[in-house]
């Protein structure tokens, strides 16, 4: 049948679930998963987000409860996004010690303390009335260097409120360095920075803009977020951020950028995170609601793929559910 030599049979190791499990090359741990959470000022009840079924804008109370449940499920961390009641041109609520995200950080520091890693998204788009991630010039351009001063102030406000890690997501040049020196100067030399280093200008953020009420009022983010065709550019951004003091780096979105995750993970020696963003979540939930995909299976398959590509840390709206399932 086969000219005298034995057929090589990779299928031998796939015969039973136990064999497959023994030789599995990639594993997900609850501690690898970070849950993004939204907290909104001035609401009495959690508000569902239409384009993200199962995700809500929390009140301070519901946030505490959901955070405690997620930590109980074993997630590795939480990342907070605040939605203020009032927005203005400079995003004043972002670094107000009484701003919603600072209050929520303090609530969670009291509720879960060092039992998890408390992270905060550090950006202006949730706080500005124009919805851009930075301050604007008179001509409506995003002013890089003026924005850095705002980011530095936000970092110190979040650190003072008790966060463990700040996560700058605005893609301004020099943001990690500006934040690092502000933190060091304010006595927070031990506080880590997880930089959204390779953040692409992506259509996959669509549902997030409902969740955080931060759609740009004019234009788009293409002059500061990365252009989707780029790959070397992502490495350049990542290496710059590490030079400026990033302790961890992030690639975002995840599924359409697995090659970037792989390249970054093969190049750097700091922890690499990937963000499975709102649109990735919404696509699966919508297809599953129509009966077109097996929801639970697709969730595990996408997360495993992101892990296999090289991300040690994965931000996902399914973090608590999957952590519970993995235990
Ligand atoms: C900016 C920020 C965004 C997301 C995280 N941080 C929105 C954007 O850049 O437009 C998107 C996350 C998601 O889509 O789940 N503060």
mmCIF file of C-alpha atoms and ligand atoms in Angstrom:
data_model
loop_
_atom_site.group_PDB
_atom_site.id
_atom_site.type_symbol
_atom_site.label_atom_id
_atom_site.label_comp_id
_atom_site.label_asym_id
_atom_site.label_seq_id
_atom_site.Cartn_x
_atom_site.Cartn_y
_atom_site.Cartn_z
ATOM 1 C CA UNK A 1 0.000 0.000 0.000
ATOM 2 C CA UNK A 2 2.827 2.390 0.810
ATOM 3 C CA UNK A 3 5.970 1.201 -0.880
ATOM 4 C CA UNK A 4 7.558 -0.318 2.210
ATOM 5 C CA UNK A 5 7.757 2.657 4.581
ATOM 6 C CA UNK A 6 5.331 3.519 7.340
ATOM 7 C CA UNK A 7 2.873 6.347 6.811
ATOM 8 C CA UNK A 8 3.632 9.269 9.095
ATOM 9 C CA UNK A 9 0.478 9.686 11.141
ATOM 10 C CA UNK A 10 0.040 13.041 12.951
ATOM 11 C CA UNK A 11 -3.509 11.910 13.641
ATOM 12 C CA UNK A 12 -2.206 9.542 16.367
ATOM 13 C CA UNK A 13 -1.976 12.503 18.733
ATOM 14 C CA UNK A 14 -5.513 13.667 17.951
ATOM 15 C CA UNK A 15 -7.347 10.443 18.831
ATOM 16 C CA UNK A 16 -8.769 11.404 22.215
ATOM 17 C CA UNK A 17 -9.484 14.649 24.007
ATOM 18 C CA UNK A 18 -6.877 13.684 26.617
ATOM 19 C CA UNK A 19 -4.174 13.220 23.966
ATOM 20 C CA UNK A 20 -5.057 16.536 22.344
ATOM 21 C CA UNK A 21 -4.976 18.195 25.715
ATOM 22 C CA UNK A 22 -1.584 16.687 26.562
ATOM 23 C CA UNK A 23 0.041 18.061 23.438
ATOM 24 C CA UNK A 24 -1.855 21.380 23.239
ATOM 25 C CA UNK A 25 0.580 24.156 22.340
ATOM 26 C CA UNK A 26 -1.504 27.082 23.515
ATOM 27 C CA UNK A 27 -3.471 27.558 26.707
ATOM 28 C CA UNK A 28 -5.609 30.384 27.981
ATOM 29 C CA UNK A 29 -5.529 31.237 31.665
ATOM 30 C CA UNK A 30 -8.127 33.371 33.459
ATOM 31 C CA UNK A 31 -5.255 35.579 34.650
ATOM 32 C CA UNK A 32 -4.371 36.471 31.046
ATOM 33 C CA UNK A 33 -7.730 38.171 30.546
ATOM 34 C CA UNK A 34 -8.530 41.821 31.233
ATOM 35 C CA UNK A 35 -12.125 43.055 31.370
ATOM 36 C CA UNK A 36 -12.893 46.527 29.943
ATOM 37 C CA UNK A 37 -15.658 48.270 31.939
ATOM 38 C CA UNK A 38 -17.610 51.488 31.380
ATOM 39 C CA UNK A 39 -18.782 53.749 34.193
ATOM 40 C CA UNK A 40 -21.071 56.697 33.513
ATOM 41 C CA UNK A 41 -21.692 59.734 35.646
ATOM 42 C CA UNK A 42 -25.236 60.701 36.578
ATOM 43 C CA UNK A 43 -27.205 57.538 35.823
ATOM 44 C CA UNK A 44 -29.319 55.696 38.397
ATOM 45 C CA UNK A 45 -29.384 52.294 36.658
ATOM 46 C CA UNK A 46 -26.902 50.469 34.417
ATOM 47 C CA UNK A 47 -27.589 51.327 30.752
ATOM 48 C CA UNK A 48 -27.419 48.612 28.099
ATOM 49 C CA UNK A 49 -25.330 49.380 24.997
ATOM 50 C CA UNK A 50 -27.366 48.559 21.878
ATOM 51 C CA UNK A 51 -24.436 47.531 19.698
ATOM 52 C CA UNK A 52 -22.783 45.473 22.467
ATOM 53 C CA UNK A 53 -25.448 43.125 23.850
ATOM 54 C CA UNK A 54 -24.449 41.993 27.348
ATOM 55 C CA UNK A 55 -22.207 45.021 28.030
ATOM 56 C CA UNK A 56 -23.481 48.004 30.032
ATOM 57 C CA UNK A 57 -22.524 51.482 31.103
ATOM 58 C CA UNK A 58 -22.278 51.037 34.861
ATOM 59 C CA UNK A 59 -23.298 53.204 37.767
ATOM 60 C CA UNK A 60 -20.658 53.439 40.488
ATOM 61 C CA UNK A 61 -22.570 50.825 42.482
ATOM 62 C CA UNK A 62 -23.128 48.360 39.675
ATOM 63 C CA UNK A 63 -19.468 48.752 38.679
ATOM 64 C CA UNK A 64 -18.289 47.729 42.145
ATOM 65 C CA UNK A 65 -20.484 44.672 42.085
ATOM 66 C CA UNK A 66 -19.529 43.602 38.547
ATOM 67 C CA UNK A 67 -15.842 44.186 39.284
ATOM 68 C CA UNK A 68 -15.996 42.016 42.397
ATOM 69 C CA UNK A 69 -17.674 39.252 40.366
ATOM 70 C CA UNK A 70 -15.052 39.453 37.624
ATOM 71 C CA UNK A 71 -12.229 39.259 40.161
ATOM 72 C CA UNK A 72 -13.982 36.329 41.782
ATOM 73 C CA UNK A 73 -14.092 34.637 38.366
ATOM 74 C CA UNK A 74 -10.301 35.015 38.225
ATOM 75 C CA UNK A 75 -9.689 37.694 35.592
ATOM 76 C CA UNK A 76 -6.182 39.111 35.588
ATOM 77 C CA UNK A 77 -7.254 42.729 35.482
ATOM 78 C CA UNK A 78 -9.882 45.366 34.837
ATOM 79 C CA UNK A 79 -9.585 48.417 32.586
ATOM 80 C CA UNK A 80 -11.860 51.358 33.216
ATOM 81 C CA UNK A 81 -13.415 53.878 30.839
ATOM 82 C CA UNK A 82 -15.303 56.860 32.252
ATOM 83 C CA UNK A 83 -18.145 58.763 30.633
ATOM 84 C CA UNK A 84 -18.608 62.168 32.252
ATOM 85 C CA UNK A 85 -21.949 63.995 32.470
ATOM 86 C CA UNK A 86 -20.450 67.123 30.899
ATOM 87 C CA UNK A 87 -17.822 67.364 28.170
ATOM 88 C CA UNK A 88 -15.807 70.364 27.011
ATOM 89 C CA UNK A 89 -13.034 71.264 24.586
ATOM 90 C CA UNK A 90 -10.173 70.302 26.895
ATOM 91 C CA UNK A 91 -11.776 67.233 28.478
ATOM 92 C CA UNK A 92 -11.695 68.770 31.950
ATOM 93 C CA UNK A 93 -13.394 65.811 33.638
ATOM 94 C CA UNK A 94 -10.529 63.520 32.636
ATOM 95 C CA UNK A 95 -8.140 64.793 35.315
ATOM 96 C CA UNK A 96 -10.664 66.220 37.787
ATOM 97 C CA UNK A 97 -10.037 64.458 41.137
ATOM 98 C CA UNK A 98 -13.845 64.366 41.484
ATOM 99 C CA UNK A 99 -14.310 63.149 37.875
ATOM 100 C CA UNK A 100 -16.189 59.901 37.346
ATOM 101 C CA UNK A 101 -13.205 57.753 36.475
ATOM 102 C CA UNK A 102 -11.172 58.921 39.476
ATOM 103 C CA UNK A 103 -14.130 58.191 41.793
ATOM 104 C CA UNK A 104 -14.618 54.788 40.219
ATOM 105 C CA UNK A 105 -10.908 53.939 40.533
ATOM 106 C CA UNK A 106 -11.055 54.786 44.236
ATOM 107 C CA UNK A 107 -14.235 52.687 44.624
ATOM 108 C CA UNK A 108 -12.576 49.688 43.016
ATOM 109 C CA UNK A 109 -9.316 50.154 44.897
ATOM 110 C CA UNK A 110 -11.421 49.915 48.071
ATOM 111 C CA UNK A 111 -13.532 47.022 46.766
ATOM 112 C CA UNK A 112 -10.929 44.717 45.207
ATOM 113 C CA UNK A 113 -7.608 46.316 46.185
ATOM 114 C CA UNK A 114 -4.551 44.342 45.104
ATOM 115 C CA UNK A 115 -6.625 41.239 44.298
ATOM 116 C CA UNK A 116 -6.601 42.371 40.676
ATOM 117 C CA UNK A 117 -4.725 44.759 38.409
ATOM 118 C CA UNK A 118 -6.690 47.949 38.130
ATOM 119 C CA UNK A 119 -5.992 49.738 34.858
ATOM 120 C CA UNK A 120 -7.430 52.941 33.419
ATOM 121 C CA UNK A 121 -7.658 53.985 29.799
ATOM 122 C CA UNK A 122 -5.802 57.279 29.530
ATOM 123 C CA UNK A 123 -7.227 59.402 26.730
ATOM 124 C CA UNK A 124 -9.359 62.456 26.089
ATOM 125 C CA UNK A 125 -11.979 61.307 23.593
ATOM 126 C CA UNK A 126 -14.501 60.227 26.228
ATOM 127 C CA UNK A 127 -14.179 63.662 27.842
ATOM 128 C CA UNK A 128 -14.019 66.135 24.944
ATOM 129 C CA UNK A 129 -17.141 67.643 23.356
ATOM 130 C CA UNK A 130 -15.552 67.227 19.890
ATOM 131 C CA UNK A 131 -14.747 63.538 20.510
ATOM 132 C CA UNK A 132 -11.076 63.704 19.460
ATOM 133 C CA UNK A 133 -8.304 62.141 21.519
ATOM 134 C CA UNK A 134 -6.450 65.434 21.961
ATOM 135 C CA UNK A 135 -6.744 69.206 22.174
ATOM 136 C CA UNK A 136 -7.542 71.002 18.945
ATOM 137 C CA UNK A 137 -5.788 73.935 17.320
ATOM 138 C CA UNK A 138 -7.836 76.848 15.975
ATOM 139 C CA UNK A 139 -7.921 75.031 12.607
ATOM 140 C CA UNK A 140 -9.335 71.861 14.115
ATOM 141 C CA UNK A 141 -6.101 69.848 13.965
ATOM 142 C CA UNK A 142 -5.144 67.657 16.910
ATOM 143 C CA UNK A 143 -2.335 69.502 18.709
ATOM 144 C CA UNK A 144 0.180 66.817 19.673
ATOM 145 C CA UNK A 145 2.346 68.629 22.202
ATOM 146 C CA UNK A 146 -0.439 70.538 23.953
ATOM 147 C CA UNK A 147 -2.228 67.199 24.346
ATOM 148 C CA UNK A 148 0.813 65.671 26.073
ATOM 149 C CA UNK A 149 0.387 68.100 28.964
ATOM 150 C CA UNK A 150 -3.222 66.985 29.384
ATOM 151 C CA UNK A 151 -2.192 63.306 29.324
ATOM 152 C CA UNK A 152 0.461 63.986 31.975
ATOM 153 C CA UNK A 153 -2.167 65.564 34.242
ATOM 154 C CA UNK A 154 -4.597 62.686 33.682
ATOM 155 C CA UNK A 155 -1.905 60.145 34.534
ATOM 156 C CA UNK A 156 -1.220 61.842 37.855
ATOM 157 C CA UNK A 157 -4.957 62.087 38.630
ATOM 158 C CA UNK A 158 -5.498 58.382 37.894
ATOM 159 C CA UNK A 159 -2.412 57.440 39.893
ATOM 160 C CA UNK A 160 -3.551 59.536 42.842
ATOM 161 C CA UNK A 161 -6.942 57.804 42.733
ATOM 162 C CA UNK A 162 -5.227 54.431 43.156
ATOM 163 C CA UNK A 163 -4.872 52.786 39.765
ATOM 164 C CA UNK A 164 -2.114 50.157 39.285
ATOM 165 C CA UNK A 165 -1.484 50.724 35.579
ATOM 166 C CA UNK A 166 -2.260 53.606 33.226
ATOM 167 C CA UNK A 167 -2.978 52.761 29.602
ATOM 168 C CA UNK A 168 -2.490 55.679 27.208
ATOM 169 C CA UNK A 169 -4.559 55.113 24.059
ATOM 170 C CA UNK A 170 -4.454 58.438 22.207
ATOM 171 C CA UNK A 171 -1.534 57.698 19.837
ATOM 172 C CA UNK A 172 0.128 61.099 20.332
ATOM 173 C CA UNK A 173 3.879 61.111 19.619
ATOM 174 C CA UNK A 174 5.865 61.176 22.843
ATOM 175 C CA UNK A 175 2.911 60.318 25.074
ATOM 176 C CA UNK A 176 4.621 57.528 26.983
ATOM 177 C CA UNK A 177 7.667 59.681 27.776
ATOM 178 C CA UNK A 178 5.500 62.611 28.890
ATOM 179 C CA UNK A 179 3.420 60.368 31.142
ATOM 180 C CA UNK A 180 6.476 58.580 32.562
ATOM 181 C CA UNK A 181 8.144 61.824 33.576
ATOM 182 C CA UNK A 182 4.937 63.249 35.045
ATOM 183 C CA UNK A 183 4.411 60.085 37.111
ATOM 184 C CA UNK A 184 8.032 60.011 38.264
ATOM 185 C CA UNK A 185 7.875 63.694 39.185
ATOM 186 C CA UNK A 186 4.715 63.191 41.233
ATOM 187 C CA UNK A 187 6.082 60.287 43.292
ATOM 188 C CA UNK A 188 4.627 57.457 41.194
ATOM 189 C CA UNK A 189 7.845 55.965 39.843
ATOM 190 C CA UNK A 190 6.502 52.473 40.628
ATOM 191 C CA UNK A 191 3.328 52.818 38.600
ATOM 192 C CA UNK A 192 3.381 50.858 35.315
ATOM 193 C CA UNK A 193 2.407 52.013 31.833
ATOM 194 C CA UNK A 194 0.655 49.705 29.392
ATOM 195 C CA UNK A 195 0.944 51.581 26.107
ATOM 196 C CA UNK A 196 -1.562 51.146 23.317
ATOM 197 C CA UNK A 197 1.465 51.244 21.012
ATOM 198 C CA UNK A 198 0.179 49.812 17.753
ATOM 199 C CA UNK A 199 -3.336 51.131 17.635
ATOM 200 C CA UNK A 200 -4.845 51.148 14.173
ATOM 201 C CA UNK A 201 -7.469 53.531 12.778
ATOM 202 C CA UNK A 202 -10.094 50.811 12.689
ATOM 203 C CA UNK A 203 -13.736 50.390 11.817
ATOM 204 C CA UNK A 204 -13.864 47.784 14.575
ATOM 205 C CA UNK A 205 -14.196 50.544 17.217
ATOM 206 C CA UNK A 206 -17.708 51.413 15.992
ATOM 207 C CA UNK A 207 -19.697 49.958 18.913
ATOM 208 C CA UNK A 208 -17.249 51.404 21.468
ATOM 209 C CA UNK A 209 -18.192 54.867 20.301
ATOM 210 C CA UNK A 210 -21.769 54.138 21.456
ATOM 211 C CA UNK A 211 -20.474 52.659 24.709
ATOM 212 C CA UNK A 212 -18.222 55.601 25.538
ATOM 213 C CA UNK A 213 -20.269 58.233 23.669
ATOM 214 C CA UNK A 214 -17.125 59.456 21.952
ATOM 215 C CA UNK A 215 -17.684 59.439 18.175
ATOM 216 C CA UNK A 216 -15.622 62.300 16.678
ATOM 217 C CA UNK A 217 -17.957 65.195 15.852
ATOM 218 C CA UNK A 218 -15.997 65.881 12.663
ATOM 219 C CA UNK A 219 -13.289 64.070 10.745
ATOM 220 C CA UNK A 220 -11.774 60.806 11.927
ATOM 221 C CA UNK A 221 -8.717 59.542 13.796
ATOM 222 C CA UNK A 222 -6.622 58.676 10.744
ATOM 223 C CA UNK A 223 -4.077 61.451 11.395
ATOM 224 C CA UNK A 224 -3.055 59.929 14.715
ATOM 225 C CA UNK A 225 -3.987 56.236 14.716
ATOM 226 C CA UNK A 226 -2.047 53.845 12.480
ATOM 227 C CA UNK A 227 -2.906 53.153 8.881
ATOM 228 C CA UNK A 228 -4.177 49.556 8.504
ATOM 229 C CA UNK A 229 -1.767 48.581 5.686
ATOM 230 C CA UNK A 230 1.294 49.236 7.885
ATOM 231 C CA UNK A 231 3.399 46.624 9.678
ATOM 232 C CA UNK A 232 6.950 48.012 10.105
ATOM 233 C CA UNK A 233 5.280 51.143 11.409
ATOM 234 C CA UNK A 234 3.808 49.135 14.276
ATOM 235 C CA UNK A 235 7.266 47.913 15.279
ATOM 236 C CA UNK A 236 8.580 51.466 15.145
ATOM 237 C CA UNK A 237 5.776 52.653 17.450
ATOM 238 C CA UNK A 238 6.299 49.749 19.857
ATOM 239 C CA UNK A 239 10.072 50.270 20.082
ATOM 240 C CA UNK A 240 9.647 54.017 20.615
ATOM 241 C CA UNK A 241 7.167 53.380 23.422
ATOM 242 C CA UNK A 242 9.529 50.928 25.115
ATOM 243 C CA UNK A 243 12.345 53.489 24.853
ATOM 244 C CA UNK A 244 10.092 56.093 26.421
ATOM 245 C CA UNK A 245 9.307 53.796 29.344
ATOM 246 C CA UNK A 246 6.381 51.540 28.432
ATOM 247 C CA UNK A 247 6.277 48.473 30.707
ATOM 248 C CA UNK A 248 3.835 46.609 28.460
ATOM 249 C CA UNK A 249 2.773 47.219 24.878
ATOM 250 C CA UNK A 250 -0.537 46.629 23.165
ATOM 251 C CA UNK A 251 -1.731 45.833 19.665
ATOM 252 C CA UNK A 252 -5.290 46.815 18.795
ATOM 253 C CA UNK A 253 -7.608 45.543 17.325
ATOM 254 C CA UNK A 254 -6.697 41.859 17.611
ATOM 255 C CA UNK A 255 -8.304 39.607 15.022
ATOM 256 C CA UNK A 256 -7.463 41.613 11.890
ATOM 257 C CA UNK A 257 -3.923 42.260 13.216
ATOM 258 C CA UNK A 258 -2.722 38.814 14.341
ATOM 259 C CA UNK A 259 0.358 39.203 12.137
ATOM 260 C CA UNK A 260 1.246 42.391 14.018
ATOM 261 C CA UNK A 261 0.806 40.654 17.369
ATOM 262 C CA UNK A 262 3.116 37.898 16.124
ATOM 263 C CA UNK A 263 5.791 40.290 14.894
ATOM 264 C CA UNK A 264 5.698 42.401 18.041
ATOM 265 C CA UNK A 265 5.862 39.346 20.316
ATOM 266 C CA UNK A 266 8.844 37.996 18.378
ATOM 267 C CA UNK A 267 10.664 41.330 18.589
ATOM 268 C CA UNK A 268 10.234 42.722 22.095
ATOM 269 C CA UNK A 269 10.857 41.371 25.566
ATOM 270 C CA UNK A 270 8.117 43.140 27.479
ATOM 271 C CA UNK A 271 4.622 41.712 27.987
ATOM 272 C CA UNK A 272 2.483 42.046 24.854
ATOM 273 C CA UNK A 273 -1.239 42.693 25.157
ATOM 274 C CA UNK A 274 -3.902 42.567 22.468
ATOM 275 C CA UNK A 275 -7.339 44.192 22.581
ATOM 276 C CA UNK A 276 -10.246 42.202 21.185
ATOM 277 C CA UNK A 277 -12.293 45.321 20.543
ATOM 278 C CA UNK A 278 -15.967 46.216 20.536
ATOM 279 C CA UNK A 279 -16.560 45.396 16.865
ATOM 280 C CA UNK A 280 -14.990 41.956 17.247
ATOM 281 C CA UNK A 281 -17.356 41.339 20.153
ATOM 282 C CA UNK A 282 -20.398 42.715 18.330
ATOM 283 C CA UNK A 283 -19.826 40.613 15.192
ATOM 284 C CA UNK A 284 -19.791 37.374 17.147
ATOM 285 C CA UNK A 285 -22.757 38.309 19.347
ATOM 286 C CA UNK A 286 -24.810 39.367 16.325
ATOM 287 C CA UNK A 287 -24.020 36.240 14.319
ATOM 288 C CA UNK A 288 -24.728 34.049 17.337
ATOM 289 C CA UNK A 289 -28.051 35.805 18.010
ATOM 290 C CA UNK A 290 -29.043 34.887 14.447
ATOM 291 C CA UNK A 291 -28.048 31.278 15.002
ATOM 292 C CA UNK A 292 -25.286 31.580 12.391
ATOM 293 C CA UNK A 293 -22.306 30.785 14.619
ATOM 294 C CA UNK A 294 -21.730 28.720 17.746
ATOM 295 C CA UNK A 295 -21.085 31.585 20.155
ATOM 296 C CA UNK A 296 -19.099 29.799 22.872
ATOM 297 C CA UNK A 297 -16.952 27.955 20.399
ATOM 298 C CA UNK A 298 -16.118 31.104 18.430
ATOM 299 C CA UNK A 299 -15.252 33.009 21.600
ATOM 300 C CA UNK A 300 -12.728 30.354 22.628
ATOM 301 C CA UNK A 301 -11.369 29.993 19.094
ATOM 302 C CA UNK A 302 -10.763 33.725 18.641
ATOM 303 C CA UNK A 303 -9.144 34.090 22.062
ATOM 304 C CA UNK A 304 -6.954 31.051 21.475
ATOM 305 C CA UNK A 305 -5.914 32.478 18.105
ATOM 306 C CA UNK A 306 -4.917 35.784 19.682
ATOM 307 C CA UNK A 307 -2.957 33.929 22.368
ATOM 308 C CA UNK A 308 -1.289 31.685 19.782
ATOM 309 C CA UNK A 309 -0.284 34.736 17.735
ATOM 310 C CA UNK A 310 1.763 35.843 20.746
ATOM 311 C CA UNK A 311 -0.354 37.988 23.055
ATOM 312 C CA UNK A 312 0.284 37.175 26.707
ATOM 313 C CA UNK A 313 -2.515 39.460 27.842
ATOM 314 C CA UNK A 314 -5.891 39.800 26.142
ATOM 315 C CA UNK A 315 -8.409 42.560 26.760
ATOM 316 C CA UNK A 316 -11.856 41.181 25.982
ATOM 317 C CA UNK A 317 -15.450 41.998 26.869
ATOM 318 C CA UNK A 318 -15.903 38.262 27.493
ATOM 319 C CA UNK A 319 -13.127 38.173 30.134
ATOM 320 C CA UNK A 320 -15.292 37.362 33.167
ATOM 321 C CA UNK A 321 -17.423 34.784 31.346
ATOM 322 C CA UNK A 322 -14.399 33.024 29.869
ATOM 323 C CA UNK A 323 -12.433 33.151 33.126
ATOM 324 C CA UNK A 324 -15.338 31.398 34.813
ATOM 325 C CA UNK A 325 -15.508 28.805 32.057
ATOM 326 C CA UNK A 326 -11.762 28.102 32.271
ATOM 327 C CA UNK A 327 -11.764 27.396 35.978
HETATM 328 C C1 LIG B 1 -9.760 55.685 22.974
HETATM 329 C C2 LIG B 1 -10.147 54.255 22.885
HETATM 330 C C3 LIG B 1 -10.961 53.663 21.920
HETATM 331 C C4 LIG B 1 -11.043 52.306 22.253
HETATM 332 C C5 LIG B 1 -10.287 52.126 23.403
HETATM 333 N N1 LIG B 1 -9.720 53.333 23.764
HETATM 334 C C6 LIG B 1 -11.737 54.270 20.805
HETATM 335 C C7 LIG B 1 -11.079 54.849 19.649
HETATM 336 O O1 LIG B 1 -9.871 54.937 19.534
HETATM 337 O O2 LIG B 1 -11.832 55.303 18.765
HETATM 338 C C8 LIG B 1 -11.817 51.271 21.495
HETATM 339 C C9 LIG B 1 -12.092 49.999 22.218
HETATM 340 C C10 LIG B 1 -13.116 49.127 21.560
HETATM 341 O O3 LIG B 1 -13.529 49.349 20.409
HETATM 342 O O4 LIG B 1 -13.528 48.167 22.211
HETATM 343 N N2 LIG B 1 -9.964 56.199 24.274
#
